[in-house]
Amino acid sequence: MRGLFTAGILDVLMENNVTFDKAAGVSAGAVFGCNFKSHQIGRAIRYNKNYASEWRYKSYRSLFLTGDLYGADFCYRTLPEELDIFDADTFEKDPLEFYAVATDVDTGKAVYKKLSTGRGDDLEWMRASASMPVASRVVTINGQHLLDGGITDSIPLEFLEKQGCTRNLVILTQPLTYTKHQYKAFGAIKTVLHKHPTLVNALRERPAMYNAQTAYVKVREAEGSAFVLRPPEALNVSPLEKNPDELQRVYDTGRKLAEEKLQEIIEFLG
């Protein structure tokens, strides 16, 4: 739900016709960021507020009954196809190259998938990118076993630089002073995932990876090749938050920051 901070920023950018050549979304950054390519201002905050209390969307009941904390059928079929329709036609026509980042369970490495149609496997790649270990089933696409991209590449700045992007807007959902530490329940996680040793190792290394990435972002920011948007303080929102006012608060925090920094962003992008 910290991703609603990102959604608020992206809506302000859309409202002001700010565009990009390429984008990469990880986890919530993929499932909310796709609305940037489909030009659907307000969709992410709208459906989250409307369905925050729907157990099929996110709940321990869903985890117990389906194996997914965020219900796969509801989130990636019912919601985008029936309840708050995802504009796949616009997504496909827009020239932005949009990548979802996931983790290959068998290799413990990050994988990057360019999403072109907004349908079918594209939705499954978004699901994979946001499928947290233990709280989600492994997502299988064409024989590849996938989970949350944040395990192996939380901030894919270097990936986009390798794609030729020389000016990058980086949206983080943690404040400047945040440092990631090892999961308190890592022992239990290791036990649950014992059949996937490479994934366990990636989870063990995740804090070091994440902290190295935030350090790299700061270097690029100081050099002037990255413009970074971070919340001014911890967002303090639960992954299972059901209060629409709390969701709106996180979204509005992103909007406020984007509005304050809009002219600087436009000048940075040239």
CSV table of C-alpha atoms in Angstrom, one decimal:
chain,number,residue,atom,x,y,z
A,1,MET,CA,0.0,0.0,0.0
A,2,ARG,CA,3.0,2.3,0.1
A,3,GLY,CA,2.7,2.1,-3.7
A,4,LEU,CA,-0.2,4.6,-3.5
A,5,PHE,CA,2.4,7.2,-2.8
A,6,THR,CA,3.8,6.4,-6.2
A,7,ALA,CA,0.3,6.4,-7.7
A,8,GLY,CA,-0.2,10.0,-6.4
A,9,ILE,CA,3.0,11.1,-8.1
A,10,LEU,CA,2.2,9.4,-11.4
A,11,ASP,CA,-1.3,11.0,-11.5
A,12,VAL,CA,0.2,14.5,-11.2
A,13,LEU,CA,2.7,13.7,-14.0
A,14,MET,CA,-0.2,12.5,-16.2
A,15,GLU,CA,-2.3,15.6,-15.5
A,16,ASN,CA,0.7,17.7,-16.6
A,17,ASN,CA,1.5,15.7,-19.7
A,18,VAL,CA,4.9,14.6,-18.4
A,19,THR,CA,6.1,11.5,-20.5
A,20,PHE,CA,9.0,9.1,-20.6
A,21,ASP,CA,10.7,6.8,-23.1
A,22,LYS,CA,11.0,3.9,-20.7
A,23,ALA,CA,9.8,2.9,-17.2
A,24,ALA,CA,10.4,-0.1,-14.9
A,25,GLY,CA,8.0,-1.0,-12.1
A,26,VAL,CA,8.7,-3.4,-9.2
A,27,SER,CA,5.9,-5.0,-7.1
A,28,ALA,CA,3.3,-2.3,-6.4
A,29,GLY,CA,5.3,-0.1,-8.8
A,30,ALA,CA,4.3,-2.5,-11.6
A,31,VAL,CA,0.6,-3.0,-10.7
A,32,PHE,CA,0.0,0.7,-10.1
A,33,GLY,CA,2.6,2.0,-12.5
A,34,CYS,CA,0.9,0.3,-15.5
A,35,ASN,CA,-1.9,2.9,-15.2
A,36,PHE,CA,0.6,5.5,-16.4
A,37,LYS,CA,1.0,3.7,-19.7
A,38,SER,CA,-2.8,3.3,-20.0
A,39,HIS,CA,-3.4,7.0,-19.1
A,40,GLN,CA,-5.8,6.2,-16.3
A,41,ILE,CA,-5.6,9.1,-13.9
A,42,GLY,CA,-7.0,8.2,-10.5
A,43,ARG,CA,-7.6,4.5,-11.1
A,44,ALA,CA,-5.2,3.1,-8.5
A,45,ILE,CA,-6.5,5.2,-5.6
A,46,ARG,CA,-10.1,4.7,-6.7
A,47,TYR,CA,-10.2,0.9,-6.8
A,48,ASN,CA,-8.1,0.6,-3.7
A,49,LYS,CA,-10.6,2.7,-1.7
A,50,ASN,CA,-13.6,1.0,-3.3
A,51,TYR,CA,-12.4,-2.5,-2.6
A,52,ALA,CA,-10.2,-2.1,0.5
A,53,SER,CA,-12.6,-4.1,2.6
A,54,GLU,CA,-13.3,-6.8,0.0
A,55,TRP,CA,-11.8,-10.0,1.3
A,56,ARG,CA,-11.1,-11.3,-2.2
A,57,TYR,CA,-8.9,-8.4,-2.8
A,58,LYS,CA,-6.6,-8.6,0.2
A,59,SER,CA,-7.0,-10.5,3.5
A,60,TYR,CA,-5.8,-13.4,5.6
A,61,ARG,CA,-8.9,-15.1,4.5
A,62,SER,CA,-7.8,-14.9,0.9
A,63,LEU,CA,-4.3,-16.2,2.0
A,64,PHE,CA,-5.9,-19.2,3.8
A,65,LEU,CA,-8.4,-20.1,1.0
A,66,THR,CA,-6.3,-19.3,-2.1
A,67,GLY,CA,-2.7,-19.2,-1.0
A,68,ASP,CA,-2.4,-15.5,-2.0
A,69,LEU,CA,-2.7,-12.6,0.5
A,70,TYR,CA,-3.8,-10.5,-2.5
A,71,GLY,CA,-6.3,-12.7,-4.3
A,72,ALA,CA,-5.0,-13.5,-7.8
A,73,ASP,CA,-8.4,-14.1,-9.5
A,74,PHE,CA,-9.9,-10.9,-8.1
A,75,CYS,CA,-6.9,-8.6,-8.6
A,76,TYR,CA,-5.9,-9.7,-12.0
A,77,ARG,CA,-9.2,-10.8,-13.6
A,78,THR,CA,-12.3,-9.6,-11.9
A,79,LEU,CA,-11.0,-6.1,-11.0
A,80,PRO,CA,-9.3,-5.1,-14.3
A,81,GLU,CA,-11.9,-6.9,-16.6
A,82,GLU,CA,-15.2,-6.2,-14.8
A,83,LEU,CA,-15.1,-3.8,-11.8
A,84,ASP,CA,-12.6,-1.0,-12.7
A,85,ILE,CA,-11.6,-1.8,-16.3
A,86,PHE,CA,-8.0,-1.5,-17.3
A,87,ASP,CA,-7.6,0.2,-20.6
A,88,ALA,CA,-5.4,-2.3,-22.4
A,89,ASP,CA,-6.0,-0.7,-25.8
A,90,THR,CA,-4.4,2.5,-24.7
A,91,PHE,CA,-1.7,0.6,-22.8
A,92,GLU,CA,-0.8,-1.2,-26.0
A,93,LYS,CA,-0.9,1.9,-28.2
A,94,ASP,CA,1.2,4.2,-25.9
A,95,PRO,CA,4.9,4.2,-27.0
A,96,LEU,CA,6.3,4.1,-23.5
A,97,GLU,CA,8.3,0.9,-23.0
A,98,PHE,CA,7.1,-0.5,-19.6
A,99,TYR,CA,9.0,-3.2,-17.8
A,100,ALA,CA,7.9,-5.4,-14.9
A,101,VAL,CA,10.6,-6.8,-12.6
A,102,ALA,CA,10.2,-10.2,-11.1
A,103,THR,CA,12.5,-12.8,-9.4
A,104,ASP,CA,13.2,-16.1,-11.0
A,105,VAL,CA,12.6,-18.6,-8.1
A,106,ASP,CA,14.9,-21.2,-9.6
A,107,THR,CA,17.9,-19.0,-10.2
A,108,GLY,CA,17.4,-16.3,-7.6
A,109,LYS,CA,18.0,-13.6,-10.2
A,110,ALA,CA,16.0,-10.7,-11.4
A,111,VAL,CA,14.2,-10.9,-14.7
A,112,TYR,CA,12.8,-8.0,-16.7
A,113,LYS,CA,9.8,-8.3,-19.0
A,114,LYS,CA,8.6,-5.6,-21.4
A,115,LEU,CA,4.8,-5.5,-21.2
A,116,SER,CA,3.2,-4.6,-24.5
A,117,THR,CA,-0.4,-5.6,-24.6
A,118,GLY,CA,-1.8,-5.1,-21.0
A,119,ARG,CA,-3.6,-8.4,-21.4
A,120,GLY,CA,-3.0,-12.1,-20.7
A,121,ASP,CA,0.6,-12.9,-19.7
A,122,ASP,CA,1.3,-9.2,-19.1
A,123,LEU,CA,-1.2,-9.3,-16.2
A,124,GLU,CA,0.5,-12.4,-14.9
A,125,TRP,CA,3.9,-10.7,-15.0
A,126,MET,CA,2.4,-7.8,-13.0
A,127,ARG,CA,1.1,-10.4,-10.6
A,128,ALA,CA,4.5,-12.1,-10.4
A,129,SER,CA,6.2,-8.8,-9.8
A,130,ALA,CA,4.0,-8.2,-6.8
A,131,SER,CA,3.8,-11.7,-5.4
A,132,MET,CA,5.5,-11.6,-2.0
A,133,PRO,CA,7.2,-14.8,-0.8
A,134,VAL,CA,5.2,-16.9,1.7
A,135,ALA,CA,2.2,-14.5,1.3
A,136,SER,CA,1.8,-15.6,-2.4
A,137,ARG,CA,1.9,-18.7,-4.5
A,138,VAL,CA,4.7,-19.0,-7.0
A,139,VAL,CA,3.6,-17.6,-10.4
A,140,THR,CA,4.4,-19.8,-13.4
A,141,ILE,CA,4.6,-18.3,-16.8
A,142,ASN,CA,5.7,-20.4,-19.8
A,143,GLY,CA,7.6,-22.7,-17.4
A,144,GLN,CA,9.3,-19.9,-15.5
A,145,HIS,CA,8.7,-19.7,-11.8
A,146,LEU,CA,8.4,-16.2,-10.5
A,147,LEU,CA,7.9,-14.1,-7.4
A,148,ASP,CA,8.3,-10.5,-6.2
A,149,GLY,CA,10.8,-8.5,-8.1
A,150,GLY,CA,11.7,-6.5,-5.0
A,151,ILE,CA,13.6,-9.6,-3.7
A,152,THR,CA,16.4,-9.1,-6.3
A,153,ASP,CA,16.1,-5.6,-7.8
A,154,SER,CA,14.1,-3.2,-5.7
A,155,ILE,CA,15.2,-0.1,-7.5
A,156,PRO,CA,16.0,-0.9,-11.2
A,157,LEU,CA,17.9,2.3,-11.9
A,158,GLU,CA,20.9,0.5,-13.3
A,159,PHE,CA,18.7,-1.6,-15.5
A,160,LEU,CA,17.2,1.5,-17.2
A,161,GLU,CA,20.7,3.1,-17.5
A,162,LYS,CA,21.8,0.0,-19.4
A,163,GLN,CA,18.7,0.5,-21.6
A,164,GLY,CA,20.3,3.9,-22.6
A,165,CYS,CA,18.3,6.1,-20.2
A,166,THR,CA,20.5,9.0,-19.1
A,167,ARG,CA,18.0,11.1,-17.1
A,168,ASN,CA,15.9,9.0,-14.7
A,169,LEU,CA,13.1,9.9,-12.3
A,170,VAL,CA,13.3,7.5,-9.4
A,171,ILE,CA,10.3,7.1,-7.1
A,172,LEU,CA,11.1,5.5,-3.7
A,173,THR,CA,8.5,4.7,-1.0
A,174,GLN,CA,10.8,4.9,1.9
A,175,PRO,CA,12.4,8.2,3.3
A,176,LEU,CA,16.0,9.2,2.9
A,177,THR,CA,17.1,7.8,6.3
A,178,TYR,CA,15.6,4.4,5.8
A,179,THR,CA,17.9,1.3,6.1
A,180,LYS,CA,16.6,-2.2,5.4
A,181,HIS,CA,17.4,-4.9,8.0
A,182,GLN,CA,17.0,-8.7,7.9
A,183,TYR,CA,13.5,-10.0,8.2
A,184,LYS,CA,12.7,-10.7,11.9
A,185,ALA,CA,11.0,-13.9,10.8
A,186,PHE,CA,13.8,-15.0,8.4
A,187,GLY,CA,14.2,-18.3,10.2
A,188,ALA,CA,10.6,-19.2,9.6
A,189,ILE,CA,10.7,-17.9,6.0
A,190,LYS,CA,13.7,-20.1,5.4
A,191,THR,CA,11.8,-23.1,6.8
A,192,VAL,CA,8.8,-22.5,4.6
A,193,LEU,CA,10.9,-22.0,1.5
A,194,HIS,CA,13.4,-24.7,2.1
A,195,LYS,CA,12.6,-26.3,-1.3
A,196,HIS,CA,13.9,-23.1,-3.0
A,197,PRO,CA,17.4,-22.6,-1.7
A,198,THR,CA,18.4,-20.0,-4.3
A,199,LEU,CA,15.4,-17.9,-3.4
A,200,VAL,CA,16.2,-18.2,0.3
A,201,ASN,CA,19.7,-17.0,-0.4
A,202,ALA,CA,18.3,-14.0,-2.4
A,203,LEU,CA,16.1,-13.1,0.6
A,204,ARG,CA,19.1,-13.4,2.9
A,205,GLU,CA,21.0,-11.0,0.7
A,206,ARG,CA,18.1,-8.6,0.1
A,207,PRO,CA,18.9,-6.0,2.8
A,208,ALA,CA,22.5,-5.6,1.6
A,209,MET,CA,21.2,-5.4,-2.0
A,210,TYR,CA,18.6,-2.8,-1.2
A,211,ASN,CA,20.9,-0.7,0.9
A,212,ALA,CA,23.5,-0.8,-1.9
A,213,GLN,CA,20.9,0.3,-4.4
A,214,THR,CA,19.8,3.3,-2.3
A,215,ALA,CA,23.4,4.3,-2.0
A,216,TYR,CA,23.8,4.1,-5.8
A,217,VAL,CA,20.7,6.2,-6.2
A,218,LYS,CA,22.2,8.9,-4.0
A,219,VAL,CA,25.4,8.9,-6.1
A,220,ARG,CA,23.4,9.3,-9.3
A,221,GLU,CA,21.3,12.0,-7.6
A,222,ALA,CA,24.4,14.0,-6.6
A,223,GLU,CA,25.8,13.6,-10.1
A,224,GLY,CA,22.6,15.0,-11.6
A,225,SER,CA,21.6,12.0,-13.7
A,226,ALA,CA,18.7,11.0,-11.4
A,227,PHE,CA,15.9,13.0,-9.9
A,228,VAL,CA,14.6,11.3,-6.8
A,229,LEU,CA,11.2,11.6,-5.1
A,230,ARG,CA,10.9,10.1,-1.6
A,231,PRO,CA,8.3,10.5,1.1
A,232,PRO,CA,9.5,13.1,3.7
A,233,GLU,CA,8.9,10.5,6.5
A,234,ALA,CA,7.8,6.9,6.8
A,235,LEU,CA,4.4,6.3,5.3
A,236,ASN,CA,3.4,3.9,8.1
A,237,VAL,CA,0.7,2.1,6.2
A,238,SER,CA,-0.2,-1.6,6.6
A,239,PRO,CA,-0.1,-3.9,3.5
A,240,LEU,CA,-3.7,-4.8,4.6
A,241,GLU,CA,-4.9,-1.3,5.3
A,242,LYS,CA,-8.7,-1.1,4.8
A,243,ASN,CA,-9.3,2.5,6.0
A,244,PRO,CA,-10.0,4.6,2.8
A,245,ASP,CA,-8.9,7.7,4.6
A,246,GLU,CA,-5.5,6.1,5.3
A,247,LEU,CA,-5.1,5.1,1.7
A,248,GLN,CA,-6.0,8.6,0.6
A,249,ARG,CA,-3.4,10.0,3.0
A,250,VAL,CA,-0.6,8.0,1.4
A,251,TYR,CA,-1.8,8.9,-2.1
A,252,ASP,CA,-2.1,12.6,-1.2
A,253,THR,CA,1.4,12.6,0.2
A,254,GLY,CA,2.7,11.5,-3.2
A,255,ARG,CA,0.5,14.1,-5.0
A,256,LYS,CA,1.7,16.9,-2.7
A,257,LEU,CA,5.4,16.1,-3.3
A,258,ALA,CA,4.9,15.8,-7.1
A,259,GLU,CA,3.1,19.2,-7.2
A,260,GLU,CA,5.8,20.8,-5.2
A,261,LYS,CA,8.6,19.4,-7.4
A,262,LEU,CA,6.8,19.5,-10.8
A,263,GLN,CA,8.7,22.4,-12.3
A,264,GLU,CA,12.0,20.9,-11.2
A,265,ILE,CA,11.1,17.6,-12.7
A,266,ILE,CA,10.1,19.2,-16.0
A,267,GLU,CA,13.4,21.1,-16.1
A,268,PHE,CA,15.4,18.0,-15.2
A,269,LEU,CA,13.8,16.0,-18.0
A,270,GLY,CA,14.4,18.8,-20.5
